[in-house]
Structure formats: C-alpha cells, structure tokens
Tab-separated table of C-alpha atoms in Angstrom:
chain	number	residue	atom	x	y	z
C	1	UNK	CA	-82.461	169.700	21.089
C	2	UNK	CA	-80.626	169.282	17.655
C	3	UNK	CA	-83.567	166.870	16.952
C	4	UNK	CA	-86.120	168.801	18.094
C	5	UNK	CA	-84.711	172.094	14.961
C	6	UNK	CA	-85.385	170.528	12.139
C	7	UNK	CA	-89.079	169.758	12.789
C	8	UNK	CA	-89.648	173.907	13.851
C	9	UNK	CA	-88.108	174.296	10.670
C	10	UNK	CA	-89.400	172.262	8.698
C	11	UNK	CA	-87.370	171.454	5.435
C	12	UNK	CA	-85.078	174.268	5.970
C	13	UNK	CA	-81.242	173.785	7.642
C	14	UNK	CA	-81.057	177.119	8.215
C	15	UNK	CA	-82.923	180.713	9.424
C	16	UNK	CA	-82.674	183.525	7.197
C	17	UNK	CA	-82.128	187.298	8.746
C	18	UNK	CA	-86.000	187.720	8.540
C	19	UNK	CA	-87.221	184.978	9.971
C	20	UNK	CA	-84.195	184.937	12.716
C	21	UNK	CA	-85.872	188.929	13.220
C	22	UNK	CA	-89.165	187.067	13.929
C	23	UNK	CA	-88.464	184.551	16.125
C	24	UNK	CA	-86.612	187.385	18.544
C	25	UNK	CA	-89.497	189.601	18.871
C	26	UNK	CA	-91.362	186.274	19.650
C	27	UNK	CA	-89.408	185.804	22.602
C	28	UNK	CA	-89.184	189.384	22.936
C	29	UNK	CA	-92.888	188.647	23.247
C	30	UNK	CA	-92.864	186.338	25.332
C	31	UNK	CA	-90.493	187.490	28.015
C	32	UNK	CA	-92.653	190.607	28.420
C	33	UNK	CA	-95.774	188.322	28.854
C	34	UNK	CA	-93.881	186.346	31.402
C	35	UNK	CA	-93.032	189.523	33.484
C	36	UNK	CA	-96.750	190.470	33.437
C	37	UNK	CA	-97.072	186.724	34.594
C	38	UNK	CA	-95.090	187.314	37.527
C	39	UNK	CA	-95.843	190.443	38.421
C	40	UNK	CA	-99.349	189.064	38.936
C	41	UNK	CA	-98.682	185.491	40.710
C	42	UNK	CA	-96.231	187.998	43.327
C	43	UNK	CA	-99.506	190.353	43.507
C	44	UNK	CA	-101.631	187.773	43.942
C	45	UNK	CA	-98.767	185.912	46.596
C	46	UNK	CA	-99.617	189.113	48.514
C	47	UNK	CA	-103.202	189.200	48.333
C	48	UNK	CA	-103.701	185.093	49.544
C	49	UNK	CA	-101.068	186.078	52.490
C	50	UNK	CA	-103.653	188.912	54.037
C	51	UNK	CA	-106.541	186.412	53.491
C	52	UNK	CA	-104.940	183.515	55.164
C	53	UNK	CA	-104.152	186.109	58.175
C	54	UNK	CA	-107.874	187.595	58.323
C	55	UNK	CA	-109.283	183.981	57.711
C	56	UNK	CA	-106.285	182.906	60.930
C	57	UNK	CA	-107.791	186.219	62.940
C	58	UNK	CA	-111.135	184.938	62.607
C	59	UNK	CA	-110.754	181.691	63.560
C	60	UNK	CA	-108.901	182.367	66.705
C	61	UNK	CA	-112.858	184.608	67.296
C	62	UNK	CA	-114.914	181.639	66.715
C	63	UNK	CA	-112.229	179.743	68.644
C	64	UNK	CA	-112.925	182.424	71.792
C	65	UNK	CA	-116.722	182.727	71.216
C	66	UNK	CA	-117.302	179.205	70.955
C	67	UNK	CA	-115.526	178.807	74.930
C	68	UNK	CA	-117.240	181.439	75.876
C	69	UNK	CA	-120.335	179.705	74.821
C	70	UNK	CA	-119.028	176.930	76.334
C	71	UNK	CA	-118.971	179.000	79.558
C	72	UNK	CA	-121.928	180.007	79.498
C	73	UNK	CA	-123.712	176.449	79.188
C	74	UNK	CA	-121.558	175.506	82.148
C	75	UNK	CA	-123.081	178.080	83.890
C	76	UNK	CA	-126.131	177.565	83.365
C	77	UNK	CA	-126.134	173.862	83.918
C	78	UNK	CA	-124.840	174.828	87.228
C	79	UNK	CA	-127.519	176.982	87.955
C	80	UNK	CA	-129.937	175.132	87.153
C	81	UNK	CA	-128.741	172.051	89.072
C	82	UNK	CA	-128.497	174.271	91.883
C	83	UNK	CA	-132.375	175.675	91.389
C	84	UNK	CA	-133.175	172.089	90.681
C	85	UNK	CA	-131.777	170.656	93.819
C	86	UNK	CA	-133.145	174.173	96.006
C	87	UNK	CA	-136.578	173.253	95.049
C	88	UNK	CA	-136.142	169.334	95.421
C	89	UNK	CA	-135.116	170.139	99.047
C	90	UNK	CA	-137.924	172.733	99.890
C	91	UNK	CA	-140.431	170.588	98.658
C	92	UNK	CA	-138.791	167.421	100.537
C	93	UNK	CA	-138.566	169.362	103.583
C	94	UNK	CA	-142.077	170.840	103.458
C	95	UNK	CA	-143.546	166.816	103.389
C-alpha cells in the first residue's frame, strides 16, 4: 500500500489540509453511494425471492395440470379401447 501513495500523489510526499478535506468528502461520497448500493441489491434480494416463489407456485400448476392431462388421455385411451373392442365383438358376433 506504501507503494501504491506515491503514484495517487504524484510528486508530492505529503497531503495538505485541503486536499486531505477533499479526499474525505470523496469517501464521504462514496460511502453514501455504497448505502444506496445496498439498500437496492437488499430491495432487489426481496423482489427475486417473491418471483422465485410465484415462478415455484406455478410450476407445481403446470406440474398438476399436466397429470391431469395425463389423466385424461388415460381415460380416454381406455374408452376408446373399450368402444373399440364393443364394436369388434358386435360385429364378430353378428357374422
């Protein structure tokens, strides 16, 4: 770090009252900026949890529409078949 002073400096070895005054309100600067930066990302943290559970809610619907779906095709397969093999046997039976 004692390296790094002398090239923020420049050619001087030390920082006079004013420019010391300066370089606070800088970081005064930048602390405040960093707060607002928080503030936001923990805001934001907030927001992305309540999406992730309405995006988790939602896929546990599709998850429940697509077996009922499921269901439904099973059903009707069976039905089918069952018409299918009703009218296979009524036709066999009338020969």
């Amino acid at each position: 770090m004692g390296d790094a002073m002398p090239a923020i400096l420049g050619d001087a070895d030390y920082i006079t009252r004013g420019e010391f005054s300066e370089v606070r309100q800088d970081v005064k600067t930048l602390e405040r900026q960093m707060v607002e930066v928080q503030t936001m990302q923990g805001a934001q943290g907030g927001q992305l949890a309540q999406i992730l559970t309405n995006q988790e809610k939602q896929d546990k619907k599709l998850d429940n529409l697509q077996s009922t779906r499921q269901w439904i095709g099973w059903v009707l397969v069976i039905v089918t078949s069952t018409a299918a093999i009703q009218i296979t046997t009524h036709l066999v039976s009338a020969l």
